[in-house]
């Protein structure tokens, strides 16, 4: 990229490889990686950036495949200026978009505030808002009061859940916008009880998911249209893992990519996989499940960038 860019106070790095910034450890370089110093720095940069240059907001890379050819344009990754967690007397938690979901859950529990559903969700608050993240029957949509964003033109806006039009694993955000913080409403409970509940959630997660492997969490959305609730009456018939298992793809490999033996809806970088390996295995799974059950699996993992051949 040869077009001139604004000069921000934060870090702006050219040709930055992104593989080290994703949980799957794959992906080519971004033309530019911008790590703003604070919200004003972000807003001024976007205001002054050539409108023809595309922007992609990246969290901690927990739910992301960056293709091997990398990303054209500017990748924005929020850091320390966006990870504050604050509490108010009306049981409202204000969290920067870069604050880790698990950290927010723990800090809230210390205050007797129940955001325990966030404890086992990988990633950061910005991504949780964008994806309407949820588990155990609770979703971001159930707790969000509002979210602050900076638009592609550099304007700062506050969006309500109605503005975001939350649905299962999705929201509606203006193209090129960046979430910078969220205000969440939490219920109250004894801190010890909240921490005990989270320990139980972690134990159940570790028993059923490949938490020590390189993955990006759940690969496909559940055709049932909801996350696992953790309740005894939860049904698995239209869960993605069940359909993948029924199609005979538990543990299936393609190149260095593998569907987990432990949880078939987890796509793993098992042996120096490329992004192309991972995406090809995912598409093979979609084809086989469609042929076996008639269900069309939708990607939950976000795939961005150019293939190596482009």
PDB file of C-alpha atoms in Angstrom:
ATOM      1  CA  UNK A   1       0.000   0.000   0.000  1.00  0.00           C
ATOM      2  CA  UNK A   2       1.507   3.277  -1.091  1.00  0.00           C
ATOM      3  CA  UNK A   3      -1.234   5.754  -0.126  1.00  0.00           C
ATOM      4  CA  UNK A   4      -0.229   8.056   2.722  1.00  0.00           C
ATOM      5  CA  UNK A   5      -1.893   7.454   6.079  1.00  0.00           C
ATOM      6  CA  UNK A   6      -2.595   9.836   8.970  1.00  0.00           C
ATOM      7  CA  UNK A   7       0.040  10.042  11.689  1.00  0.00           C
ATOM      8  CA  UNK A   8      -1.545   8.848  14.958  1.00  0.00           C
ATOM      9  CA  UNK A   9      -0.247   8.841  18.516  1.00  0.00           C
ATOM     10  CA  UNK A  10      -0.658   5.079  18.684  1.00  0.00           C
ATOM     11  CA  UNK A  11       1.409   2.418  16.915  1.00  0.00           C
ATOM     12  CA  UNK A  12       1.057   2.068  13.140  1.00  0.00           C
ATOM     13  CA  UNK A  13       2.985  -0.850  11.644  1.00  0.00           C
ATOM     14  CA  UNK A  14       3.308  -1.701   7.953  1.00  0.00           C
ATOM     15  CA  UNK A  15       3.160  -5.281   6.609  1.00  0.00           C
ATOM     16  CA  UNK A  16       2.444  -6.749  10.034  1.00  0.00           C
ATOM     17  CA  UNK A  17       2.073 -10.570  10.039  1.00  0.00           C
ATOM     18  CA  UNK A  18      -1.156 -11.530  11.801  1.00  0.00           C
ATOM     19  CA  UNK A  19      -0.591 -15.219  12.509  1.00  0.00           C
ATOM     20  CA  UNK A  20       0.830 -14.534  15.962  1.00  0.00           C
ATOM     21  CA  UNK A  21      -2.281 -12.502  16.835  1.00  0.00           C
ATOM     22  CA  UNK A  22      -4.818 -15.275  16.174  1.00  0.00           C
ATOM     23  CA  UNK A  23      -5.551 -18.303  18.319  1.00  0.00           C
ATOM     24  CA  UNK A  24      -5.243 -20.579  15.292  1.00  0.00           C
ATOM     25  CA  UNK A  25      -1.796 -19.113  14.516  1.00  0.00           C
ATOM     26  CA  UNK A  26      -2.450 -18.678  10.797  1.00  0.00           C
ATOM     27  CA  UNK A  27      -2.699 -15.726   8.443  1.00  0.00           C
ATOM     28  CA  UNK A  28      -0.696 -13.427   6.220  1.00  0.00           C
ATOM     29  CA  UNK A  29       0.189  -9.784   6.891  1.00  0.00           C
ATOM     30  CA  UNK A  30      -2.001  -6.739   7.169  1.00  0.00           C
ATOM     31  CA  UNK A  31      -0.988  -3.823   4.967  1.00  0.00           C
ATOM     32  CA  UNK A  32      -1.119  -1.803   8.176  1.00  0.00           C
ATOM     33  CA  UNK A  33      -1.816  -2.651  11.809  1.00  0.00           C
ATOM     34  CA  UNK A  34      -3.032   0.286  13.886  1.00  0.00           C
ATOM     35  CA  UNK A  35      -3.098   0.142  17.687  1.00  0.00           C
ATOM     36  CA  UNK A  36      -4.676   3.427  18.822  1.00  0.00           C
ATOM     37  CA  UNK A  37      -3.578   5.129  22.010  1.00  0.00           C
ATOM     38  CA  UNK A  38      -7.145   5.982  23.041  1.00  0.00           C
ATOM     39  CA  UNK A  39     -10.576   6.729  21.624  1.00  0.00           C
ATOM     40  CA  UNK A  40      -9.670  10.229  20.432  1.00  0.00           C
ATOM     41  CA  UNK A  41      -6.644   8.849  18.604  1.00  0.00           C
ATOM     42  CA  UNK A  42      -8.850   6.244  16.926  1.00  0.00           C
ATOM     43  CA  UNK A  43     -11.515   8.778  15.934  1.00  0.00           C
ATOM     44  CA  UNK A  44      -9.029  11.237  14.428  1.00  0.00           C
ATOM     45  CA  UNK A  45      -7.230   8.497  12.525  1.00  0.00           C
ATOM     46  CA  UNK A  46     -10.450   7.172  10.989  1.00  0.00           C
ATOM     47  CA  UNK A  47     -11.648  10.695  10.208  1.00  0.00           C
ATOM     48  CA  UNK A  48      -8.465  11.488   8.298  1.00  0.00           C
ATOM     49  CA  UNK A  49      -7.974   8.088   6.661  1.00  0.00           C
ATOM     50  CA  UNK A  50      -8.625   7.961   2.925  1.00  0.00           C
ATOM     51  CA  UNK A  51     -12.200   6.617   2.614  1.00  0.00           C
ATOM     52  CA  UNK A  52     -11.031   4.243  -0.124  1.00  0.00           C
ATOM     53  CA  UNK A  53      -8.831   2.337   2.347  1.00  0.00           C
ATOM     54  CA  UNK A  54     -10.736  -0.537   3.977  1.00  0.00           C
ATOM     55  CA  UNK A  55     -10.702  -1.043   7.739  1.00  0.00           C
ATOM     56  CA  UNK A  56     -11.080  -4.257   9.739  1.00  0.00           C
ATOM     57  CA  UNK A  57     -11.482  -4.235  13.536  1.00  0.00           C
ATOM     58  CA  UNK A  58      -9.721  -7.208  15.112  1.00  0.00           C
ATOM     59  CA  UNK A  59     -10.077  -8.367  18.698  1.00  0.00           C
ATOM     60  CA  UNK A  60      -7.801 -10.941  20.292  1.00  0.00           C
ATOM     61  CA  UNK A  61      -8.169 -13.296  17.313  1.00  0.00           C
ATOM     62  CA  UNK A  62     -10.049 -15.975  19.235  1.00  0.00           C
ATOM     63  CA  UNK A  63     -12.768 -16.447  16.614  1.00  0.00           C
ATOM     64  CA  UNK A  64     -10.868 -15.652  13.448  1.00  0.00           C
ATOM     65  CA  UNK A  65      -9.216 -17.194  10.413  1.00  0.00           C
ATOM     66  CA  UNK A  66      -6.996 -14.721   8.585  1.00  0.00           C
ATOM     67  CA  UNK A  67      -6.341 -16.134   5.125  1.00  0.00           C
ATOM     68  CA  UNK A  68      -2.766 -16.785   4.031  1.00  0.00           C
ATOM     69  CA  UNK A  69      -2.579 -13.767   1.702  1.00  0.00           C
ATOM     70  CA  UNK A  70      -3.296 -11.383   4.550  1.00  0.00           C
ATOM     71  CA  UNK A  71      -5.597  -8.362   4.772  1.00  0.00           C
ATOM     72  CA  UNK A  72      -5.568  -5.374   2.453  1.00  0.00           C
ATOM     73  CA  UNK A  73      -6.103  -2.070   4.223  1.00  0.00           C
ATOM     74  CA  UNK A  74      -5.824  -1.193   7.905  1.00  0.00           C
ATOM     75  CA  UNK A  75      -6.407  -3.685  10.711  1.00  0.00           C
ATOM     76  CA  UNK A  76      -7.323  -1.975  13.986  1.00  0.00           C
ATOM     77  CA  UNK A  77      -6.511  -3.771  17.213  1.00  0.00           C
ATOM     78  CA  UNK A  78      -7.409  -2.147  20.518  1.00  0.00           C
ATOM     79  CA  UNK A  79      -5.084  -2.500  23.496  1.00  0.00           C
ATOM     80  CA  UNK A  80      -4.418  -1.032  26.917  1.00  0.00           C
ATOM     81  CA  UNK A  81      -6.252   2.216  26.289  1.00  0.00           C
ATOM     82  CA  UNK A  82      -9.460   0.223  25.862  1.00  0.00           C
ATOM     83  CA  UNK A  83      -9.433  -2.446  28.590  1.00  0.00           C
ATOM     84  CA  UNK A  84     -10.693  -0.583  31.673  1.00  0.00           C
ATOM     85  CA  UNK A  85     -13.465  -2.161  33.784  1.00  0.00           C
ATOM     86  CA  UNK A  86     -15.594   0.104  35.984  1.00  0.00           C
ATOM     87  CA  UNK A  87     -18.525  -0.455  38.337  1.00  0.00           C
ATOM     88  CA  UNK A  88     -21.356   1.814  39.431  1.00  0.00           C
ATOM     89  CA  UNK A  89     -23.851   1.688  42.289  1.00  0.00           C
ATOM     90  CA  UNK A  90     -26.728   0.790  39.956  1.00  0.00           C
ATOM     91  CA  UNK A  91     -25.192  -2.617  39.084  1.00  0.00           C
ATOM     92  CA  UNK A  92     -23.823  -1.399  35.771  1.00  0.00           C
ATOM     93  CA  UNK A  93     -20.467  -2.693  34.517  1.00  0.00           C
ATOM     94  CA  UNK A  94     -18.648  -0.542  31.965  1.00  0.00           C
ATOM     95  CA  UNK A  95     -15.980  -2.478  30.082  1.00  0.00           C
ATOM     96  CA  UNK A  96     -13.583  -1.385  27.384  1.00  0.00           C
ATOM     97  CA  UNK A  97     -13.824  -3.352  24.158  1.00  0.00           C
ATOM     98  CA  UNK A  98     -10.354  -4.835  24.685  1.00  0.00           C
ATOM     99  CA  UNK A  99     -11.181  -6.182  28.167  1.00  0.00           C
ATOM    100  CA  UNK A 100     -11.179  -9.967  28.134  1.00  0.00           C
ATOM    101  CA  UNK A 101     -14.569 -11.590  28.679  1.00  0.00           C
ATOM    102  CA  UNK A 102     -13.206 -13.871  31.403  1.00  0.00           C
ATOM    103  CA  UNK A 103     -11.552 -10.956  33.204  1.00  0.00           C
ATOM    104  CA  UNK A 104     -14.779  -8.955  33.177  1.00  0.00           C
ATOM    105  CA  UNK A 105     -16.674 -11.948  34.596  1.00  0.00           C
ATOM    106  CA  UNK A 106     -14.141 -12.408  37.412  1.00  0.00           C
ATOM    107  CA  UNK A 107     -13.931  -8.729  38.322  1.00  0.00           C
ATOM    108  CA  UNK A 108     -17.716  -8.427  38.294  1.00  0.00           C
ATOM    109  CA  UNK A 109     -18.042 -11.472  40.551  1.00  0.00           C
ATOM    110  CA  UNK A 110     -15.683  -9.840  43.040  1.00  0.00           C
ATOM    111  CA  UNK A 111     -18.272  -7.048  43.260  1.00  0.00           C
ATOM    112  CA  UNK A 112     -21.168  -9.473  43.636  1.00  0.00           C
ATOM    113  CA  UNK A 113     -22.315  -8.827  40.053  1.00  0.00           C
ATOM    114  CA  UNK A 114     -23.402 -11.706  37.872  1.00  0.00           C
ATOM    115  CA  UNK A 115     -21.839 -11.752  34.408  1.00  0.00           C
ATOM    116  CA  UNK A 116     -20.770 -15.362  34.857  1.00  0.00           C
ATOM    117  CA  UNK A 117     -21.887 -16.300  31.334  1.00  0.00           C
ATOM    118  CA  UNK A 118     -18.813 -14.457  30.045  1.00  0.00           C
ATOM    119  CA  UNK A 119     -16.336 -16.591  31.997  1.00  0.00           C
ATOM    120  CA  UNK A 120     -15.954 -19.384  29.441  1.00  0.00           C
ATOM    121  CA  UNK A 121     -16.324 -17.236  26.317  1.00  0.00           C
ATOM    122  CA  UNK A 122     -12.964 -16.713  24.616  1.00  0.00           C
ATOM    123  CA  UNK A 123     -12.166 -13.235  23.399  1.00  0.00           C
ATOM    124  CA  UNK A 124     -12.869  -9.657  24.371  1.00  0.00           C
ATOM    125  CA  UNK A 125     -15.925  -7.534  25.066  1.00  0.00           C
ATOM    126  CA  UNK A 126     -15.913  -5.867  21.657  1.00  0.00           C
ATOM    127  CA  UNK A 127     -16.110  -9.224  19.919  1.00  0.00           C
ATOM    128  CA  UNK A 128     -18.735 -10.432  22.381  1.00  0.00           C
ATOM    129  CA  UNK A 129     -20.959  -7.494  21.442  1.00  0.00           C
ATOM    130  CA  UNK A 130     -20.372  -7.904  17.717  1.00  0.00           C
ATOM    131  CA  UNK A 131     -21.168 -11.642  17.836  1.00  0.00           C
ATOM    132  CA  UNK A 132     -23.858 -11.470  20.542  1.00  0.00           C
ATOM    133  CA  UNK A 133     -21.773 -14.022  22.396  1.00  0.00           C
ATOM    134  CA  UNK A 134     -23.458 -16.292  24.870  1.00  0.00           C
ATOM    135  CA  UNK A 135     -23.570 -19.609  26.647  1.00  0.00           C
ATOM    136  CA  UNK A 136     -25.544 -21.400  29.354  1.00  0.00           C
ATOM    137  CA  UNK A 137     -28.713 -19.664  28.151  1.00  0.00           C
ATOM    138  CA  UNK A 138     -27.441 -16.061  28.502  1.00  0.00           C
ATOM    139  CA  UNK A 139     -26.367 -13.741  25.698  1.00  0.00           C
ATOM    140  CA  UNK A 140     -24.801 -10.326  25.430  1.00  0.00           C
ATOM    141  CA  UNK A 141     -28.195  -9.074  24.215  1.00  0.00           C
ATOM    142  CA  UNK A 142     -29.638  -9.947  27.644  1.00  0.00           C
ATOM    143  CA  UNK A 143     -27.213  -7.646  29.461  1.00  0.00           C
ATOM    144  CA  UNK A 144     -26.140  -4.865  27.103  1.00  0.00           C
ATOM    145  CA  UNK A 145     -27.380  -1.364  27.933  1.00  0.00           C
ATOM    146  CA  UNK A 146     -25.467   0.303  25.119  1.00  0.00           C
ATOM    147  CA  UNK A 147     -22.212   0.189  23.186  1.00  0.00           C
ATOM    148  CA  UNK A 148     -19.943   3.018  22.104  1.00  0.00           C
ATOM    149  CA  UNK A 149     -18.568   2.850  18.579  1.00  0.00           C
ATOM    150  CA  UNK A 150     -16.357   4.963  16.358  1.00  0.00           C
ATOM    151  CA  UNK A 151     -17.604   4.961  12.785  1.00  0.00           C
ATOM    152  CA  UNK A 152     -15.489   4.723   9.647  1.00  0.00           C
ATOM    153  CA  UNK A 153     -15.800   8.505   9.304  1.00  0.00           C
ATOM    154  CA  UNK A 154     -14.515   9.103  12.848  1.00  0.00           C
ATOM    155  CA  UNK A 155     -17.849   9.881  14.496  1.00  0.00           C
ATOM    156  CA  UNK A 156     -18.515   8.552  18.016  1.00  0.00           C
ATOM    157  CA  UNK A 157     -21.970   7.020  18.482  1.00  0.00           C
ATOM    158  CA  UNK A 158     -23.833   5.187  21.236  1.00  0.00           C
ATOM    159  CA  UNK A 159     -25.898   2.206  20.053  1.00  0.00           C
ATOM    160  CA  UNK A 160     -28.654   0.426  21.970  1.00  0.00           C
ATOM    161  CA  UNK A 161     -29.581  -3.251  21.592  1.00  0.00           C
ATOM    162  CA  UNK A 162     -32.395  -2.140  19.268  1.00  0.00           C
ATOM    163  CA  UNK A 163     -29.853  -0.340  17.089  1.00  0.00           C
ATOM    164  CA  UNK A 164     -27.660  -3.440  16.992  1.00  0.00           C
ATOM    165  CA  UNK A 165     -30.567  -5.742  16.019  1.00  0.00           C
ATOM    166  CA  UNK A 166     -29.105  -8.686  17.906  1.00  0.00           C
ATOM    167  CA  UNK A 167     -29.755 -12.197  16.651  1.00  0.00           C
ATOM    168  CA  UNK A 168     -28.100 -15.550  17.280  1.00  0.00           C
ATOM    169  CA  UNK A 169     -24.367 -14.963  16.899  1.00  0.00           C
ATOM    170  CA  UNK A 170     -24.773 -11.671  15.069  1.00  0.00           C
ATOM    171  CA  UNK A 171     -25.452  -7.952  15.277  1.00  0.00           C
ATOM    172  CA  UNK A 172     -25.800  -5.100  12.819  1.00  0.00           C
ATOM    173  CA  UNK A 173     -22.935  -2.603  12.941  1.00  0.00           C
ATOM    174  CA  UNK A 174     -22.064   0.173  10.491  1.00  0.00           C
ATOM    175  CA  UNK A 175     -19.419  -1.003   7.996  1.00  0.00           C
ATOM    176  CA  UNK A 176     -15.893  -0.256   9.189  1.00  0.00           C
ATOM    177  CA  UNK A 177     -16.974   0.822  12.675  1.00  0.00           C
ATOM    178  CA  UNK A 178     -15.036  -0.084  15.824  1.00  0.00           C
ATOM    179  CA  UNK A 179     -16.650  -0.912  19.168  1.00  0.00           C
ATOM    180  CA  UNK A 180     -14.748   0.822  21.966  1.00  0.00           C
ATOM    181  CA  UNK A 181     -16.743   0.048  25.116  1.00  0.00           C
ATOM    182  CA  UNK A 182     -19.956  -1.507  26.425  1.00  0.00           C
ATOM    183  CA  UNK A 183     -22.206  -0.918  29.419  1.00  0.00           C
ATOM    184  CA  UNK A 184     -23.697  -4.087  30.874  1.00  0.00           C
ATOM    185  CA  UNK A 185     -26.397  -4.611  33.464  1.00  0.00           C
ATOM    186  CA  UNK A 186     -25.741  -7.433  35.932  1.00  0.00           C
ATOM    187  CA  UNK A 187     -27.774  -9.224  38.556  1.00  0.00           C
ATOM    188  CA  UNK A 188     -26.540  -9.587  42.128  1.00  0.00           C
ATOM    189  CA  UNK A 189     -25.393 -12.623  44.066  1.00  0.00           C
ATOM    190  CA  UNK A 190     -22.820 -13.507  46.701  1.00  0.00           C
ATOM    191  CA  UNK A 191     -19.274 -13.275  45.295  1.00  0.00           C
ATOM    192  CA  UNK A 192     -18.399 -16.752  46.610  1.00  0.00           C
ATOM    193  CA  UNK A 193     -21.425 -18.249  44.863  1.00  0.00           C
ATOM    194  CA  UNK A 194     -20.587 -16.519  41.596  1.00  0.00           C
ATOM    195  CA  UNK A 195     -16.986 -17.731  41.658  1.00  0.00           C
ATOM    196  CA  UNK A 196     -18.138 -21.267  42.494  1.00  0.00           C
ATOM    197  CA  UNK A 197     -20.535 -21.173  39.548  1.00  0.00           C
ATOM    198  CA  UNK A 198     -17.730 -20.122  37.225  1.00  0.00           C
ATOM    199  CA  UNK A 199     -15.461 -22.876  38.481  1.00  0.00           C
ATOM    200  CA  UNK A 200     -18.197 -25.377  37.684  1.00  0.00           C
ATOM    201  CA  UNK A 201     -18.592 -23.884  34.195  1.00  0.00           C
ATOM    202  CA  UNK A 202     -14.850 -24.116  33.589  1.00  0.00           C
ATOM    203  CA  UNK A 203     -14.779 -27.752  34.686  1.00  0.00           C
ATOM    204  CA  UNK A 204     -17.639 -28.636  32.343  1.00  0.00           C
ATOM    205  CA  UNK A 205     -16.010 -26.766  29.472  1.00  0.00           C
ATOM    206  CA  UNK A 206     -12.637 -28.446  29.978  1.00  0.00           C
ATOM    207  CA  UNK A 207     -14.316 -31.861  30.131  1.00  0.00           C
ATOM    208  CA  UNK A 208     -16.041 -31.410  26.773  1.00  0.00           C
ATOM    209  CA  UNK A 209     -13.866 -29.040  24.715  1.00  0.00           C
ATOM    210  CA  UNK A 210     -10.250 -29.158  23.464  1.00  0.00           C
ATOM    211  CA  UNK A 211      -9.174 -26.166  25.521  1.00  0.00           C
ATOM    212  CA  UNK A 212      -5.475 -27.046  25.297  1.00  0.00           C
ATOM    213  CA  UNK A 213      -5.465 -27.211  21.483  1.00  0.00           C
ATOM    214  CA  UNK A 214      -5.142 -24.446  18.898  1.00  0.00           C
ATOM    215  CA  UNK A 215      -8.719 -23.690  17.981  1.00  0.00           C
ATOM    216  CA  UNK A 216     -11.049 -20.734  17.442  1.00  0.00           C
ATOM    217  CA  UNK A 217     -13.893 -22.016  19.586  1.00  0.00           C
ATOM    218  CA  UNK A 218     -17.065 -23.294  17.962  1.00  0.00           C
ATOM    219  CA  UNK A 219     -16.576 -23.442  14.202  1.00  0.00           C
ATOM    220  CA  UNK A 220     -20.207 -23.448  13.061  1.00  0.00           C
ATOM    221  CA  UNK A 221     -23.412 -21.994  14.440  1.00  0.00           C
ATOM    222  CA  UNK A 222     -25.939 -24.416  15.834  1.00  0.00           C
ATOM    223  CA  UNK A 223     -28.811 -24.945  13.357  1.00  0.00           C
ATOM    224  CA  UNK A 224     -31.012 -25.103  16.449  1.00  0.00           C
ATOM    225  CA  UNK A 225     -30.476 -21.341  16.713  1.00  0.00           C
ATOM    226  CA  UNK A 226     -29.176 -21.219  20.275  1.00  0.00           C
ATOM    227  CA  UNK A 227     -26.105 -22.029  22.344  1.00  0.00           C
ATOM    228  CA  UNK A 228     -25.839 -24.908  24.769  1.00  0.00           C
ATOM    229  CA  UNK A 229     -27.782 -24.036  27.895  1.00  0.00           C
ATOM    230  CA  UNK A 230     -26.102 -26.448  30.271  1.00  0.00           C
ATOM    231  CA  UNK A 231     -29.511 -27.576  31.539  1.00  0.00           C
ATOM    232  CA  UNK A 232     -30.521 -31.204  31.852  1.00  0.00           C
ATOM    233  CA  UNK A 233     -33.286 -30.726  29.292  1.00  0.00           C
ATOM    234  CA  UNK A 234     -30.956 -29.275  26.639  1.00  0.00           C
ATOM    235  CA  UNK A 235     -31.427 -30.966  23.261  1.00  0.00           C
ATOM    236  CA  UNK A 236     -28.502 -31.812  20.988  1.00  0.00           C
ATOM    237  CA  UNK A 237     -30.328 -32.977  17.855  1.00  0.00           C
ATOM    238  CA  UNK A 238     -29.718 -29.748  15.941  1.00  0.00           C
ATOM    239  CA  UNK A 239     -26.384 -28.866  17.484  1.00  0.00           C
ATOM    240  CA  UNK A 240     -23.549 -28.499  14.987  1.00  0.00           C
ATOM    241  CA  UNK A 241     -21.338 -31.012  16.792  1.00  0.00           C
ATOM    242  CA  UNK A 242     -24.046 -33.665  16.626  1.00  0.00           C
ATOM    243  CA  UNK A 243     -24.536 -33.215  12.875  1.00  0.00           C
ATOM    244  CA  UNK A 244     -20.780 -33.289  12.246  1.00  0.00           C
ATOM    245  CA  UNK A 245     -20.418 -36.424  14.350  1.00  0.00           C
ATOM    246  CA  UNK A 246     -23.315 -38.109  12.549  1.00  0.00           C
ATOM    247  CA  UNK A 247     -21.618 -37.365   9.215  1.00  0.00           C
ATOM    248  CA  UNK A 248     -18.569 -39.335  10.400  1.00  0.00           C
ATOM    249  CA  UNK A 249     -16.254 -36.343  10.669  1.00  0.00           C
ATOM    250  CA  UNK A 250     -15.166 -36.470  14.304  1.00  0.00           C
ATOM    251  CA  UNK A 251     -11.362 -36.303  14.156  1.00  0.00           C
ATOM    252  CA  UNK A 252     -11.303 -35.868  10.357  1.00  0.00           C
ATOM    253  CA  UNK A 253      -8.075 -34.347   8.991  1.00  0.00           C
ATOM    254  CA  UNK A 254      -7.125 -32.347   5.916  1.00  0.00           C
ATOM    255  CA  UNK A 255      -3.533 -31.199   5.664  1.00  0.00           C
ATOM    256  CA  UNK A 256      -2.588 -29.818   9.067  1.00  0.00           C
ATOM    257  CA  UNK A 257      -6.210 -29.141  10.028  1.00  0.00           C
ATOM    258  CA  UNK A 258      -8.419 -31.451  12.074  1.00  0.00           C
ATOM    259  CA  UNK A 259     -11.925 -31.569  13.498  1.00  0.00           C
ATOM    260  CA  UNK A 260     -11.471 -32.291  17.186  1.00  0.00           C
ATOM    261  CA  UNK A 261     -11.914 -35.818  18.491  1.00  0.00           C
ATOM    262  CA  UNK A 262     -13.139 -34.380  21.768  1.00  0.00           C
ATOM    263  CA  UNK A 263     -15.661 -31.920  20.305  1.00  0.00           C
ATOM    264  CA  UNK A 264     -16.348 -32.276  16.561  1.00  0.00           C
ATOM    265  CA  UNK A 265     -17.411 -28.631  16.150  1.00  0.00           C
ATOM    266  CA  UNK A 266     -13.919 -27.421  17.028  1.00  0.00           C
ATOM    267  CA  UNK A 267     -11.555 -26.904  14.097  1.00  0.00           C
ATOM    268  CA  UNK A 268      -7.938 -27.384  15.152  1.00  0.00           C
ATOM    269  CA  UNK A 269      -4.557 -26.366  13.858  1.00  0.00           C
ATOM    270  CA  UNK A 270      -3.207 -29.822  14.622  1.00  0.00           C
ATOM    271  CA  UNK A 271       0.032 -29.819  12.599  1.00  0.00           C
ATOM    272  CA  UNK A 272       1.238 -26.505  11.151  1.00  0.00           C
ATOM    273  CA  UNK A 273      -1.967 -25.968   9.216  1.00  0.00           C
ATOM    274  CA  UNK A 274      -2.351 -23.107   6.785  1.00  0.00           C
ATOM    275  CA  UNK A 275      -5.460 -20.963   6.725  1.00  0.00           C
ATOM    276  CA  UNK A 276      -6.283 -22.684   3.439  1.00  0.00           C
ATOM    277  CA  UNK A 277      -6.167 -26.089   5.190  1.00  0.00           C
ATOM    278  CA  UNK A 278      -8.528 -24.892   7.898  1.00  0.00           C
ATOM    279  CA  UNK A 279     -11.025 -23.275   5.568  1.00  0.00           C
ATOM    280  CA  UNK A 280     -10.970 -26.226   3.165  1.00  0.00           C
ATOM    281  CA  UNK A 281     -11.698 -28.666   5.985  1.00  0.00           C
ATOM    282  CA  UNK A 282     -14.518 -26.440   7.179  1.00  0.00           C
ATOM    283  CA  UNK A 283     -16.061 -26.398   3.706  1.00  0.00           C
ATOM    284  CA  UNK A 284     -15.669 -30.176   3.428  1.00  0.00           C
ATOM    285  CA  UNK A 285     -17.569 -30.505   6.708  1.00  0.00           C
ATOM    286  CA  UNK A 286     -20.344 -28.251   5.424  1.00  0.00           C
ATOM    287  CA  UNK A 287     -20.640 -30.311   2.226  1.00  0.00           C
ATOM    288  CA  UNK A 288     -20.753 -33.640   4.066  1.00  0.00           C
ATOM    289  CA  UNK A 289     -23.279 -32.446   6.666  1.00  0.00           C
ATOM    290  CA  UNK A 290     -25.488 -31.039   3.919  1.00  0.00           C
ATOM    291  CA  UNK A 291     -25.371 -34.360   2.072  1.00  0.00           C
ATOM    292  CA  UNK A 292     -25.915 -36.407   5.237  1.00  0.00           C
ATOM    293  CA  UNK A 293     -28.644 -34.413   6.975  1.00  0.00           C
ATOM    294  CA  UNK A 294     -29.790 -31.668   4.642  1.00  0.00           C
ATOM    295  CA  UNK A 295     -28.734 -29.005   7.145  1.00  0.00           C
ATOM    296  CA  UNK A 296     -26.680 -26.033   5.989  1.00  0.00           C
ATOM    297  CA  UNK A 297     -24.009 -25.245   8.569  1.00  0.00           C
ATOM    298  CA  UNK A 298     -23.138 -21.554   8.843  1.00  0.00           C
ATOM    299  CA  UNK A 299     -19.642 -20.468   9.833  1.00  0.00           C
ATOM    300  CA  UNK A 300     -19.339 -18.974  13.296  1.00  0.00           C
ATOM    301  CA  UNK A 301     -15.605 -18.423  12.917  1.00  0.00           C
ATOM    302  CA  UNK A 302     -14.986 -15.202  10.989  1.00  0.00           C
ATOM    303  CA  UNK A 303     -12.868 -15.625   7.849  1.00  0.00           C
ATOM    304  CA  UNK A 304     -11.168 -12.546   6.398  1.00  0.00           C
ATOM    305  CA  UNK A 305      -8.440 -11.588   3.966  1.00  0.00           C
ATOM    306  CA  UNK A 306      -7.041 -12.860   0.691  1.00  0.00           C
ATOM    307  CA  UNK A 307      -5.953 -16.347  -0.260  1.00  0.00           C
ATOM    308  CA  UNK A 308      -2.249 -16.842  -0.889  1.00  0.00           C
ATOM    309  CA  UNK A 309      -2.851 -17.084  -4.650  1.00  0.00           C
ATOM    310  CA  UNK A 310      -4.446 -13.610  -4.884  1.00  0.00           C
TER     311      UNK A 310
END
